Tab-separated table of C-alpha atoms in Angstrom:
chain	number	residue	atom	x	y	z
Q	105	UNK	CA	108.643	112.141	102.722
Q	106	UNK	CA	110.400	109.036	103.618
Q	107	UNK	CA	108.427	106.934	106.088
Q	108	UNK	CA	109.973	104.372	108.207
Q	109	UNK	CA	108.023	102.756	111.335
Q	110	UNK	CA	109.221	102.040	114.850
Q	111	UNK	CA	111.207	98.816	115.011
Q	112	UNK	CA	108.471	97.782	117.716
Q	113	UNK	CA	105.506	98.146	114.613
Q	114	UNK	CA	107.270	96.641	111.717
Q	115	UNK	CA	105.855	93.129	110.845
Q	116	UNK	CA	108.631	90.382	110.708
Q	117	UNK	CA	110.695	91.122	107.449
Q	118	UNK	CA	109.849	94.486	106.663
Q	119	UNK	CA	112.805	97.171	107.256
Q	120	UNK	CA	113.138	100.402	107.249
Q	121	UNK	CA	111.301	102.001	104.090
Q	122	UNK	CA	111.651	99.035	102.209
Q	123	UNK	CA	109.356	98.044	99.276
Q	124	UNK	CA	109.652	94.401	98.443
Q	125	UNK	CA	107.013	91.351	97.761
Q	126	UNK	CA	107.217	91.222	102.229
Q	127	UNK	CA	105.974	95.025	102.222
Q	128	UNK	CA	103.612	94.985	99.131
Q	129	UNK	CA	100.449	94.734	101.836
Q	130	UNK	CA	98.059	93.140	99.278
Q	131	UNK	CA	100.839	90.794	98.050
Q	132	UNK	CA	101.010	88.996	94.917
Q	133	UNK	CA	98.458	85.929	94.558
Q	134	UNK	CA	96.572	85.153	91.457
Q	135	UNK	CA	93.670	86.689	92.940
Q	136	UNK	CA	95.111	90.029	93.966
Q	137	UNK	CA	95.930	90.037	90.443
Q	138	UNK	CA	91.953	89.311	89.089
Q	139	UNK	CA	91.206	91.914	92.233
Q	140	UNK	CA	93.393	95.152	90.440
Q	141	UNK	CA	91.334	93.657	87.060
Q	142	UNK	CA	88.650	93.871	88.828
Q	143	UNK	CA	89.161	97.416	90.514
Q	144	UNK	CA	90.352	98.911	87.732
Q	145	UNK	CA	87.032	98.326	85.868
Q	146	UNK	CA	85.712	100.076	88.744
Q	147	UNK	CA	87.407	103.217	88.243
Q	148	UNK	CA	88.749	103.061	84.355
Q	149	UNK	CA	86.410	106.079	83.680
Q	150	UNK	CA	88.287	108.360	86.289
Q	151	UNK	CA	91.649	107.506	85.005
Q	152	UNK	CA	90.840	107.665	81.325
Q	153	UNK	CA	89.500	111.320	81.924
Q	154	UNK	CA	92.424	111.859	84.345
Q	155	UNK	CA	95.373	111.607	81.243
Q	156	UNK	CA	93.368	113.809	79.128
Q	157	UNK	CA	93.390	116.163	81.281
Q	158	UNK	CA	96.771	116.120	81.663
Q	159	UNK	CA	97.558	116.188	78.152
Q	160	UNK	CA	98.294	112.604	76.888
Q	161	UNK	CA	97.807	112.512	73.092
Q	162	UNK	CA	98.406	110.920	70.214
Q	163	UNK	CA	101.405	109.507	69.232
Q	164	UNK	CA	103.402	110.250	72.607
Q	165	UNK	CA	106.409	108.049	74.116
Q	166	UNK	CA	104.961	107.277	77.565
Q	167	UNK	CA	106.231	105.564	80.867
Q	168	UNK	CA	103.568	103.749	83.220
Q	169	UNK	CA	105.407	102.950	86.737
Q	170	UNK	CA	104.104	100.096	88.650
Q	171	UNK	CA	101.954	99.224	86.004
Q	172	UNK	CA	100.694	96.045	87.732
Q	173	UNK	CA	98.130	93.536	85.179
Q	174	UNK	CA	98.330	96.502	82.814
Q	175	UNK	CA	95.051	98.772	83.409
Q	176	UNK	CA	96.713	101.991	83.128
Q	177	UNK	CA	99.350	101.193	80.302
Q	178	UNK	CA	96.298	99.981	78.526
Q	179	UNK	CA	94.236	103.255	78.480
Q	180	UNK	CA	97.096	105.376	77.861
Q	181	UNK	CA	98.221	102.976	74.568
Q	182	UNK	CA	94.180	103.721	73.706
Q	183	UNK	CA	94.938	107.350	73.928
Q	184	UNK	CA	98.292	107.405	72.119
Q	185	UNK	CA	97.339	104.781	69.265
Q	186	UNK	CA	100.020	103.111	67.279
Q	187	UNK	CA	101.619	106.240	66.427
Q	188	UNK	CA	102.715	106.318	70.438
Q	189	UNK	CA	104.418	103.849	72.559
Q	190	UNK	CA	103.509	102.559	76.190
Q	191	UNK	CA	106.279	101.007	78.434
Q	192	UNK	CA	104.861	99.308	81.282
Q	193	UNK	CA	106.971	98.618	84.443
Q	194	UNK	CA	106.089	96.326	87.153
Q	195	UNK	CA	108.346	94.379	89.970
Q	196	UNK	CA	106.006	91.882	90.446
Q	197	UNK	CA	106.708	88.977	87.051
Q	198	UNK	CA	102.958	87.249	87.249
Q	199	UNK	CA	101.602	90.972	86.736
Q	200	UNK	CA	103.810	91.484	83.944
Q	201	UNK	CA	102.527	87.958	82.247
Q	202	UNK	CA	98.878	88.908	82.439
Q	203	UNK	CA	99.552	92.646	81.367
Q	204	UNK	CA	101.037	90.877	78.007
Q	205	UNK	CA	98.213	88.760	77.382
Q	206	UNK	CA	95.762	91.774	77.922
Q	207	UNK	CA	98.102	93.655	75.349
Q	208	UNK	CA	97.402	90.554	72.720
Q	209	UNK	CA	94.274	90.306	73.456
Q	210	UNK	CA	93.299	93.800	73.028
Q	211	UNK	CA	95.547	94.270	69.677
Q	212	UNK	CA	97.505	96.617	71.418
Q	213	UNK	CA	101.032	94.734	71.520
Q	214	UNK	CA	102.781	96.806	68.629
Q	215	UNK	CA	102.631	99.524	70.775
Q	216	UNK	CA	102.231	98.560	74.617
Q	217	UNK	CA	105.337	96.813	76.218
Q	218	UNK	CA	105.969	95.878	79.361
Q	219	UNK	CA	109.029	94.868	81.509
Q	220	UNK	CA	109.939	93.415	85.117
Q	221	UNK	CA	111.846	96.416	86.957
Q	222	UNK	CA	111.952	97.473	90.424
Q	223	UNK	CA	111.524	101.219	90.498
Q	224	UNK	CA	114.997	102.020	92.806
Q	225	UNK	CA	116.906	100.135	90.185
Q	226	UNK	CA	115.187	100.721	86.868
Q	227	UNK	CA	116.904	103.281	84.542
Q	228	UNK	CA	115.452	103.705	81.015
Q	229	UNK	CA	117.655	104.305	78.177
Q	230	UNK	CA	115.614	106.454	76.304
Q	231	UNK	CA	113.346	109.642	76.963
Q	232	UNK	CA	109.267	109.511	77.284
Q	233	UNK	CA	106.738	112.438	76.524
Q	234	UNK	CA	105.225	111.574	79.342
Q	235	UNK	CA	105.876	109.627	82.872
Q	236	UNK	CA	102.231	108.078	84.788
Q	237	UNK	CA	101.211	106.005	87.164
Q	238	UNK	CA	98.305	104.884	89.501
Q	239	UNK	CA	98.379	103.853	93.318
Q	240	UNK	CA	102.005	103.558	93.293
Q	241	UNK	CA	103.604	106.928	95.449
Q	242	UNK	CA	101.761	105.470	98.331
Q	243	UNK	CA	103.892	102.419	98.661
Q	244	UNK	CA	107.471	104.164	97.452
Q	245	UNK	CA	109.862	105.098	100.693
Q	246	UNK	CA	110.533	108.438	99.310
Q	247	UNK	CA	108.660	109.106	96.313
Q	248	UNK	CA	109.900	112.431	95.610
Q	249	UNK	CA	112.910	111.022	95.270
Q	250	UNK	CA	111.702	108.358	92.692
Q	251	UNK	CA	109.908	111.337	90.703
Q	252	UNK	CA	113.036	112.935	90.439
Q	253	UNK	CA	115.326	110.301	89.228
Q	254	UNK	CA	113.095	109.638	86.480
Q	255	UNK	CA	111.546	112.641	85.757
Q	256	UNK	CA	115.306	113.395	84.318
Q	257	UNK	CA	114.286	111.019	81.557
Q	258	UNK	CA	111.705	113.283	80.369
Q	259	UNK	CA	111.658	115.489	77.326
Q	260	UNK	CA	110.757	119.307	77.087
Q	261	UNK	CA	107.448	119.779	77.744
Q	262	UNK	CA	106.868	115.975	79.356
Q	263	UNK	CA	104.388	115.648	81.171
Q	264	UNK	CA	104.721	114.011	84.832
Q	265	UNK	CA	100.814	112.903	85.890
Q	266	UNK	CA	99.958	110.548	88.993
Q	267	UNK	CA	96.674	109.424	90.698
Q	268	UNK	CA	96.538	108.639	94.152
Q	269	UNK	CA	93.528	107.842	96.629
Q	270	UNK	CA	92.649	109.854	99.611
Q	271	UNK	CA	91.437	106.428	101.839
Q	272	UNK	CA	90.708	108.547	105.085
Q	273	UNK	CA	87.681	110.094	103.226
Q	274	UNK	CA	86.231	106.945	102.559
Q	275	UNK	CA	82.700	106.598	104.263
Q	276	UNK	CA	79.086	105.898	104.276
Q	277	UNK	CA	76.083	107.691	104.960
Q	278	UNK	CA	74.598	106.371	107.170
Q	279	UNK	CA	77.561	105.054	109.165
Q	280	UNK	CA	77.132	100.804	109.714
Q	281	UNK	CA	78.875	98.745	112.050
Q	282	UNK	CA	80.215	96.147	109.220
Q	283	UNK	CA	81.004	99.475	106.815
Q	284	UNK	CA	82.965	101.152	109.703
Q	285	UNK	CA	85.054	97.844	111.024
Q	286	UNK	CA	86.183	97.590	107.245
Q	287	UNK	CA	87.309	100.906	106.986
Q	288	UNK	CA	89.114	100.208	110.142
Q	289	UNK	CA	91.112	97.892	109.429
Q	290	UNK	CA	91.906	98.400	105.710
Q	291	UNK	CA	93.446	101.451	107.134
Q	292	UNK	CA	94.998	100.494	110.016
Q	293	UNK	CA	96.522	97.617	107.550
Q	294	UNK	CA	98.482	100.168	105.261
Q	295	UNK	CA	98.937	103.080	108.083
Q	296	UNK	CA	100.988	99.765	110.371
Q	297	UNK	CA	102.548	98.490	107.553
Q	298	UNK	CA	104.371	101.742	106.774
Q	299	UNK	CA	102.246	103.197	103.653
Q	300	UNK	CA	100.594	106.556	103.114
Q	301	UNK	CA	97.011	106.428	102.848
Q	302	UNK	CA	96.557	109.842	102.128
Q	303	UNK	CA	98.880	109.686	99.210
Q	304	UNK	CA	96.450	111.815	97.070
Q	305	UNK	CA	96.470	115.108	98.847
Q	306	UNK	CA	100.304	114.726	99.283
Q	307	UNK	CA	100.743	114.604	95.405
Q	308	UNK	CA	101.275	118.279	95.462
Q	309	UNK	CA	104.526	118.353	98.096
Q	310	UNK	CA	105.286	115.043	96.659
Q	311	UNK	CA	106.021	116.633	93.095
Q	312	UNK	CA	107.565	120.238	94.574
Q	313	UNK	CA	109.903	117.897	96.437
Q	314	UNK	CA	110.931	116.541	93.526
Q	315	UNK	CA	111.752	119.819	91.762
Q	316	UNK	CA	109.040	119.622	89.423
Q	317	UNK	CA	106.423	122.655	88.852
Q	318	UNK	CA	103.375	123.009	90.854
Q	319	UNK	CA	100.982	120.516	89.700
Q	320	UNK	CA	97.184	121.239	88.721
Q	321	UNK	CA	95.259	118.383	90.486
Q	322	UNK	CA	91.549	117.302	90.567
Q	323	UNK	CA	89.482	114.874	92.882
Q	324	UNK	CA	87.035	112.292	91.395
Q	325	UNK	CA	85.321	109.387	92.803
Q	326	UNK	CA	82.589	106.688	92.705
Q	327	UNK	CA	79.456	107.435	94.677
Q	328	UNK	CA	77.813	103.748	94.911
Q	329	UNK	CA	74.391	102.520	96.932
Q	330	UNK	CA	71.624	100.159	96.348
Q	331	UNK	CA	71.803	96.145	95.924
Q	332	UNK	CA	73.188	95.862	92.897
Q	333	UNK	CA	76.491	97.983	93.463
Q	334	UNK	CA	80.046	96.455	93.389
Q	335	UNK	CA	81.818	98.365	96.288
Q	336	UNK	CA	80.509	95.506	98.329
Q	337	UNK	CA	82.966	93.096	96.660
Q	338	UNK	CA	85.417	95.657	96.321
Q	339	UNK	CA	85.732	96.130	99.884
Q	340	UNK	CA	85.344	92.168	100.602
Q	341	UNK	CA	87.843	91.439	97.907
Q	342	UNK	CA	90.460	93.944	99.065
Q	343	UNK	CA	90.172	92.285	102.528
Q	344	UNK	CA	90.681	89.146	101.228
Q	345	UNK	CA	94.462	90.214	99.740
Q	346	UNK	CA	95.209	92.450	103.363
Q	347	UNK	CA	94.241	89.636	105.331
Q	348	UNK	CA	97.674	87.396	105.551
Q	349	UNK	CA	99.147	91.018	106.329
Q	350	UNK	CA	96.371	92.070	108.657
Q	351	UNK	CA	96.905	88.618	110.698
Q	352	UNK	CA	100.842	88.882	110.704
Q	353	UNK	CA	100.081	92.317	111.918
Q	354	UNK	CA	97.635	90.967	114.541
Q	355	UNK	CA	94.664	93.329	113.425
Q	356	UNK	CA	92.191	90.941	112.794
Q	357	UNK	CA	91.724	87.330	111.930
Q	358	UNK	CA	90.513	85.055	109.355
Q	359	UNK	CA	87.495	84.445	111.794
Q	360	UNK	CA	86.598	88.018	112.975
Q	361	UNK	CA	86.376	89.189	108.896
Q	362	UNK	CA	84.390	86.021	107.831
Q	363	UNK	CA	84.876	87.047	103.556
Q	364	UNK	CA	82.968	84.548	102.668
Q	365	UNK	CA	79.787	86.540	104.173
Q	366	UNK	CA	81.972	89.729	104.449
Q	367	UNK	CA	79.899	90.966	100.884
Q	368	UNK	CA	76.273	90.375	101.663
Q	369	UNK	CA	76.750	91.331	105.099
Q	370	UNK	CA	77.839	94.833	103.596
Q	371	UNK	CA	75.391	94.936	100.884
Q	372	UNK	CA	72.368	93.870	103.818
Q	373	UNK	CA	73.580	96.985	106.038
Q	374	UNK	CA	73.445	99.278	103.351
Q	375	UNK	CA	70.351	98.015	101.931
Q	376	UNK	CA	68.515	98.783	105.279
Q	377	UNK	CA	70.414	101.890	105.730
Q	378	UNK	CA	69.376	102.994	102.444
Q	379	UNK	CA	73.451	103.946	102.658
Q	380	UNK	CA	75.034	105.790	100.286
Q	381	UNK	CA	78.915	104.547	100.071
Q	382	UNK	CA	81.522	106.560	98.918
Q	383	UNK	CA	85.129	104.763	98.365
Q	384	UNK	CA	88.566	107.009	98.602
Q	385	UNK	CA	88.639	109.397	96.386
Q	386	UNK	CA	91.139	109.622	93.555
Q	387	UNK	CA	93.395	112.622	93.593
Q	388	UNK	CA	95.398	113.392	90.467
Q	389	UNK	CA	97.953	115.824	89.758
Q	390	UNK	CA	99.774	116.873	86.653
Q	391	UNK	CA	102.408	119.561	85.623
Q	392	UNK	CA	104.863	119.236	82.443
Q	393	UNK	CA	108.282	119.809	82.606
Q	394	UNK	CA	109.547	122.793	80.295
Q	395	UNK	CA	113.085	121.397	80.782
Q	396	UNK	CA	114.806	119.031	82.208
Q	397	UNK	CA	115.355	118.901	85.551
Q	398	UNK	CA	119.086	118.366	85.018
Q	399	UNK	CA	118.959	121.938	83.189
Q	400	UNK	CA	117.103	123.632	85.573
Q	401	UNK	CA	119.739	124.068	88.150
């Protein structure tokens, strides 16, 4: 599933398949940071339930790829308790820091550890119960490859669970002319800077590539509307970290998105509309690994 654009669409820096701090499309300020803190309030609910379902528990050894400020490592330490362990891998350093703090501050340190890796290079010396991760297969060159690499460091029975979104089904009802510009170019963002953006439904090849069994997967997402809702800010805030990579891509400019109005201009339209707004969907899949991969064959 390796994707790799046309030398004539890849923004200055970016090679083939790569997936470095150039290619990261929502980079890696301090506020992209308070906007995945921020987003992953928005959809904690939908993950939590997510690794039930796929069996985390109690006192399990688990691996959280791409962990970014922590959100994920920090439910699954919540599920496992101090009888489990939570390792927590990011590339990006600044993530890392504020994924410790969170740790301290939440009195889950004993238990939830993180570490600065990149994901082609990292190699854990021990095995997990379980491998995770959330919104991080989209921006991998060949994730099946990834999956199976470290899938290899799972135990009998591990589980292997991963939630992606489906961003082409994001819409509104009515449509909106600031709703469907936004949609536009968020997408056109990822799609020309090499990402999948339908990462979700491609969960299921994703993990048969990777030699694993056939996954059971599930759909859930926010369904938002009125005033008060915070997909307006979630849209105008996700802008805000594409838009250095949506102007070096020459999609739009600082002074065709205006953020500064970009929220209220959203929340007006829909208001009017009486619109109901439904972001991308989260698609998770899950399958556990009676042996190793290694054993298989």
């Amino acid at each position: 599933m390796q994707k790799v654009l046309p030398d004539h669409r890849r923004p200055n820096g970016i090679g083939p398949g790569s997936y470095d701090e150039a290619s990261y499309a929502l980079g890696y300020s301090k506020h992209e940071l308070r906007r995945l803190a921020l987003q992953a309030a928005f959809i904690r609910d939908l993950t939590e339930d997510f690794l039930r379902r796929a069996g985390l528990a109690r006192g399990m050894q688990v691996l959280d790829l791409g962990c970014g400020v922590g959100d994920v490592s920090l439910i699954a330490g919540q599920i496992v308790g101090p009888s489990g362990a939570v390792l927590g891998v990011d590339r990006s350093r600044e993530a890392i820091e504020i994924a410790e703090k969170r740790a301290v501050e939440g009195g889950q340190c004993h238990w939830v550890r993180f570490d600065v890796a990149k994901l082609e290079d990292f190699n854990p010396d021990r095995k997990f119960d379980a491998i995770i991760g959330r919104l991080i297969m989209m921006y991998l060159p060949d994730p099946g490859a990834t999956l199976r690499r470290l899938a290899d460091r799972l135990r009998p029975g591990g589980i292997v669970a991963f939630q992606e979104m489906a961003m082409p089904s994001v819409r509104s009802v009515p449509d909106g002319l600031e709703f469907r510009r936004c949609r536009r170019w968020i997408l056109e963002t990822f799609e020309r800077g090499g990402f999948e953006v339908d990462m979700g439904p491609k969960l299921h090849t994703t993990f048969l590539e990777a030699g694993l069994p056939a996954p059971q997967m599930i759909a859930a997402g926010r369904v938002e509307g009125g005033p008060q809702s915070f997909v307006y800010d979630y849209v105008a805030e996700t802008l805000r970290s594409l838009l250095p990579f949506m102007e070096r891509l020459g999609i739009a400019s600082a002074e065709e998105v205006q953020l500064d109005t970009l929220a209220d201009r959203l929340r007006a339209e829909a208001t009017e509309n009486s619109a109901c707004i439904m972001p991308p969907p989260l698609v998770g899949a899950w399958t556990r690994l009676d042996v190793p991969l290694n054993e298989e064959r």
